[in-house]
Amino acid sequence: MKMMDLRVTVNGRPRAWSIAPGELLLDVLRREGFFGVKRGCEQGECGACTVLVNGRAVNSCLMFAAQVEGCDVLTIEGLADNGKLHPIQEAFLDHGAAQCGFCTPGMILSAKALLDRNPHPTEAEVREAMAGNLCRCTGYLKPVEAVLAAAARVAEEVGP
Ligand code: FES
Ligand code: FES
């Protein structure tokens, strides 16, 4: 099969991979060991495969890997900072917002994309931002509470 080069930054580290032109971003990331990118519906419905591309939440099952040439990709593996959990991760733990955890990486990354562009979201805005992330276990109350708590924590740390 004809292969092509992909140069992409994943979790802050430049990578150079050989991919097939039609390979999905989901498949390439998992092949390279980023198993926090979950394979769910593979149809853009469940959000389990969510990653951030240049800060925007995308379903990696709907993107060709070739489309992220030159981009910054963030997966859940890259969110903690030197072993310190991101405030959204801490809030998910504190609020019991994860059960089986299958949806959790996608939820947290969707929440991160939201808080990066809107640090003071309303509950409705949180629900809208996470509407593409389906959960079979917790329902949505606890994850939404966790994101609101994380927003408040970050605002407190940053100050007025
Ligand atoms: S696996 Fe991509 S949206 Fe479900
Ligand atoms: S915690 Fe199990 S699917 Fe959401």
CSV table of C-alpha atoms and ligand atoms in Angstrom, one decimal:
chain,number,residue,atom,x,y,z
A,1,MET,CA,0.0,0.0,0.0
A,2,LYS,CA,1.2,3.5,-0.8
A,3,MET,CA,2.1,5.3,2.5
A,4,MET,CA,2.5,9.0,3.2
A,5,ASP,CA,4.3,11.0,5.9
A,6,LEU,CA,2.4,12.7,8.6
A,7,ARG,CA,4.0,15.4,10.7
A,8,VAL,CA,1.9,16.4,13.7
A,9,THR,CA,2.4,17.6,17.3
A,10,VAL,CA,0.7,15.3,19.8
A,11,ASN,CA,0.5,16.4,23.4
A,12,GLY,CA,3.2,18.9,22.8
A,13,ARG,CA,5.7,16.5,21.2
A,14,PRO,CA,6.4,16.5,17.4
A,15,ARG,CA,5.8,13.2,15.7
A,16,ALA,CA,6.6,11.9,12.3
A,17,TRP,CA,4.5,8.9,11.3
A,18,SER,CA,3.9,6.9,8.2
A,19,ILE,CA,0.2,6.5,7.4
A,20,ALA,CA,-2.0,5.2,4.7
A,21,PRO,CA,-3.8,8.1,3.0
A,22,GLY,CA,-7.2,6.9,4.0
A,23,GLU,CA,-6.5,6.1,7.6
A,24,LEU,CA,-8.7,7.6,10.3
A,25,LEU,CA,-7.1,9.8,13.0
A,26,LEU,CA,-8.7,7.5,15.6
A,27,ASP,CA,-7.0,4.5,14.2
A,28,VAL,CA,-3.6,6.2,13.9
A,29,LEU,CA,-3.7,7.6,17.4
A,30,ARG,CA,-4.6,4.2,18.9
A,31,ARG,CA,-2.0,2.4,16.9
A,32,GLU,CA,0.6,4.9,18.3
A,33,GLY,CA,-0.5,4.0,21.8
A,34,PHE,CA,-3.0,6.8,22.7
A,35,PHE,CA,-5.6,4.4,24.1
A,36,GLY,CA,-7.4,7.2,25.9
A,37,VAL,CA,-8.9,7.9,22.5
A,38,LYS,CA,-11.8,5.5,22.7
A,39,ARG,CA,-13.4,3.6,19.8
A,40,GLY,CA,-17.1,3.8,20.2
A,41,CYS,CA,-19.7,4.1,17.4
A,42,GLU,CA,-17.2,5.1,14.7
A,43,GLN,CA,-20.0,7.2,13.2
A,44,GLY,CA,-19.6,10.6,15.0
A,45,GLU,CA,-22.5,9.9,17.4
A,46,CYS,CA,-20.9,9.1,20.8
A,47,GLY,CA,-18.0,11.4,21.3
A,48,ALA,CA,-15.8,8.7,22.9
A,49,CYS,CA,-13.1,9.4,20.3
A,50,THR,CA,-13.0,13.1,20.9
A,51,VAL,CA,-9.6,14.8,20.7
A,52,LEU,CA,-8.6,18.5,20.4
A,53,VAL,CA,-7.2,19.6,17.1
A,54,ASN,CA,-5.7,23.1,17.3
A,55,GLY,CA,-7.9,23.5,20.4
A,56,ARG,CA,-11.1,22.4,18.8
A,57,ALA,CA,-13.0,19.3,19.9
A,58,VAL,CA,-13.4,16.8,17.0
A,59,ASN,CA,-14.5,13.3,16.6
A,60,SER,CA,-11.3,11.5,15.5
A,61,CYS,CA,-13.4,8.7,13.9
A,62,LEU,CA,-14.6,11.3,11.4
A,63,MET,CA,-11.2,12.7,10.4
A,64,PHE,CA,-8.5,11.4,8.2
A,65,ALA,CA,-5.2,11.4,9.9
A,66,ALA,CA,-3.8,13.2,7.0
A,67,GLN,CA,-6.0,16.2,7.8
A,68,VAL,CA,-4.0,16.9,11.0
A,69,GLU,CA,-0.8,17.5,9.1
A,70,GLY,CA,1.0,20.4,10.9
A,71,CYS,CA,-1.6,20.6,13.6
A,72,ASP,CA,-1.5,20.4,17.4
A,73,VAL,CA,-3.5,17.4,18.7
A,74,LEU,CA,-4.3,16.9,22.3
A,75,THR,CA,-5.4,13.6,23.7
A,76,ILE,CA,-6.3,12.9,27.3
A,77,GLU,CA,-2.8,11.5,27.9
A,78,GLY,CA,-1.4,15.0,27.4
A,79,LEU,CA,-3.7,16.9,29.8
A,80,ALA,CA,-2.0,16.4,33.1
A,81,ASP,CA,1.0,18.6,33.7
A,82,ASN,CA,4.0,16.7,35.0
A,83,GLY,CA,1.8,14.3,36.8
A,84,LYS,CA,-0.5,17.0,38.2
A,85,LEU,CA,-4.1,16.4,37.0
A,86,HIS,CA,-5.8,19.2,35.1
A,87,PRO,CA,-8.5,20.9,37.2
A,88,ILE,CA,-11.2,19.3,35.0
A,89,GLN,CA,-9.8,15.9,35.7
A,90,GLU,CA,-9.6,16.6,39.5
A,91,ALA,CA,-13.2,17.8,39.4
A,92,PHE,CA,-14.4,14.7,37.7
A,93,LEU,CA,-12.8,12.7,40.4
A,94,ASP,CA,-14.1,14.9,43.2
A,95,HIS,CA,-17.7,14.8,41.8
A,96,GLY,CA,-17.8,11.1,41.0
A,97,ALA,CA,-18.4,12.0,37.4
A,98,ALA,CA,-16.8,8.8,35.9
A,99,GLN,CA,-18.0,5.3,36.4
A,100,CYS,CA,-16.7,2.9,33.7
A,101,GLY,CA,-14.7,5.8,32.3
A,102,PHE,CA,-15.2,5.0,28.6
A,103,CYS,CA,-16.8,8.4,27.8
A,104,THR,CA,-14.6,10.3,30.3
A,105,PRO,CA,-11.6,11.3,28.1
A,106,GLY,CA,-14.0,12.7,25.4
A,107,MET,CA,-16.1,14.5,28.0
A,108,ILE,CA,-13.1,16.1,29.6
A,109,LEU,CA,-11.6,17.2,26.3
A,110,SER,CA,-14.9,18.7,25.2
A,111,ALA,CA,-15.0,20.5,28.5
A,112,LYS,CA,-11.4,21.8,28.1
A,113,ALA,CA,-12.2,23.2,24.6
A,114,LEU,CA,-15.2,25.0,26.2
A,115,LEU,CA,-13.3,26.4,29.2
A,116,ASP,CA,-10.5,27.6,27.0
A,117,ARG,CA,-12.8,29.7,24.9
A,118,ASN,CA,-15.3,30.5,27.6
A,119,PRO,CA,-13.9,30.3,31.2
A,120,HIS,CA,-17.2,31.2,32.8
A,121,PRO,CA,-19.8,29.0,31.1
A,122,THR,CA,-23.4,28.7,32.2
A,123,GLU,CA,-24.8,25.3,32.9
A,124,ALA,CA,-26.7,25.4,29.6
A,125,GLU,CA,-23.4,26.2,27.8
A,126,VAL,CA,-21.7,23.3,29.5
A,127,ARG,CA,-24.5,21.0,28.5
A,128,GLU,CA,-24.4,22.2,24.9
A,129,ALA,CA,-20.6,21.8,24.7
A,130,MET,CA,-20.9,18.2,25.9
A,131,ALA,CA,-24.0,17.3,24.0
A,132,GLY,CA,-21.9,15.2,21.6
A,133,ASN,CA,-20.5,13.0,24.4
A,134,LEU,CA,-22.8,10.2,25.4
A,135,CYS,CA,-22.5,8.4,28.7
A,136,ARG,CA,-24.2,5.1,29.6
A,137,CYS,CA,-23.3,5.1,33.2
A,138,THR,CA,-23.4,8.4,35.1
A,139,GLY,CA,-26.0,10.3,33.2
A,140,TYR,CA,-25.0,13.9,32.8
A,141,LEU,CA,-25.6,15.7,36.1
A,142,LYS,CA,-22.3,14.8,37.7
A,143,PRO,CA,-20.1,15.6,34.7
A,144,VAL,CA,-21.9,18.9,34.2
A,145,GLU,CA,-21.4,19.7,37.9
A,146,ALA,CA,-17.7,18.8,37.6
A,147,VAL,CA,-17.1,21.1,34.7
A,148,LEU,CA,-18.8,24.0,36.5
A,149,ALA,CA,-16.7,23.3,39.6
A,150,ALA,CA,-13.6,23.2,37.4
A,151,ALA,CA,-14.4,26.5,35.9
A,152,ALA,CA,-14.9,28.0,39.3
A,153,ARG,CA,-11.6,26.5,40.5
A,154,VAL,CA,-9.7,27.9,37.6
A,155,ALA,CA,-11.3,31.3,38.0
A,156,GLU,CA,-10.3,31.3,41.7
A,157,GLU,CA,-6.7,30.4,40.8
A,158,VAL,CA,-6.4,32.9,38.1
A,159,GLY,CA,-8.2,35.6,40.1
A,160,PRO,CA,-10.4,38.5,38.9
B,1,FES,S1,-16.3,6.7,18.0
B,1,FES,FE1,-16.2,8.6,17.2
B,1,FES,S2,-18.1,9.6,17.7
B,1,FES,FE2,-18.3,7.5,18.4
B,2,FES,S1,-18.8,6.6,32.7
B,2,FES,FE1,-19.3,4.8,31.6
B,2,FES,S2,-20.0,5.6,29.6
B,2,FES,FE2,-19.7,7.3,30.8
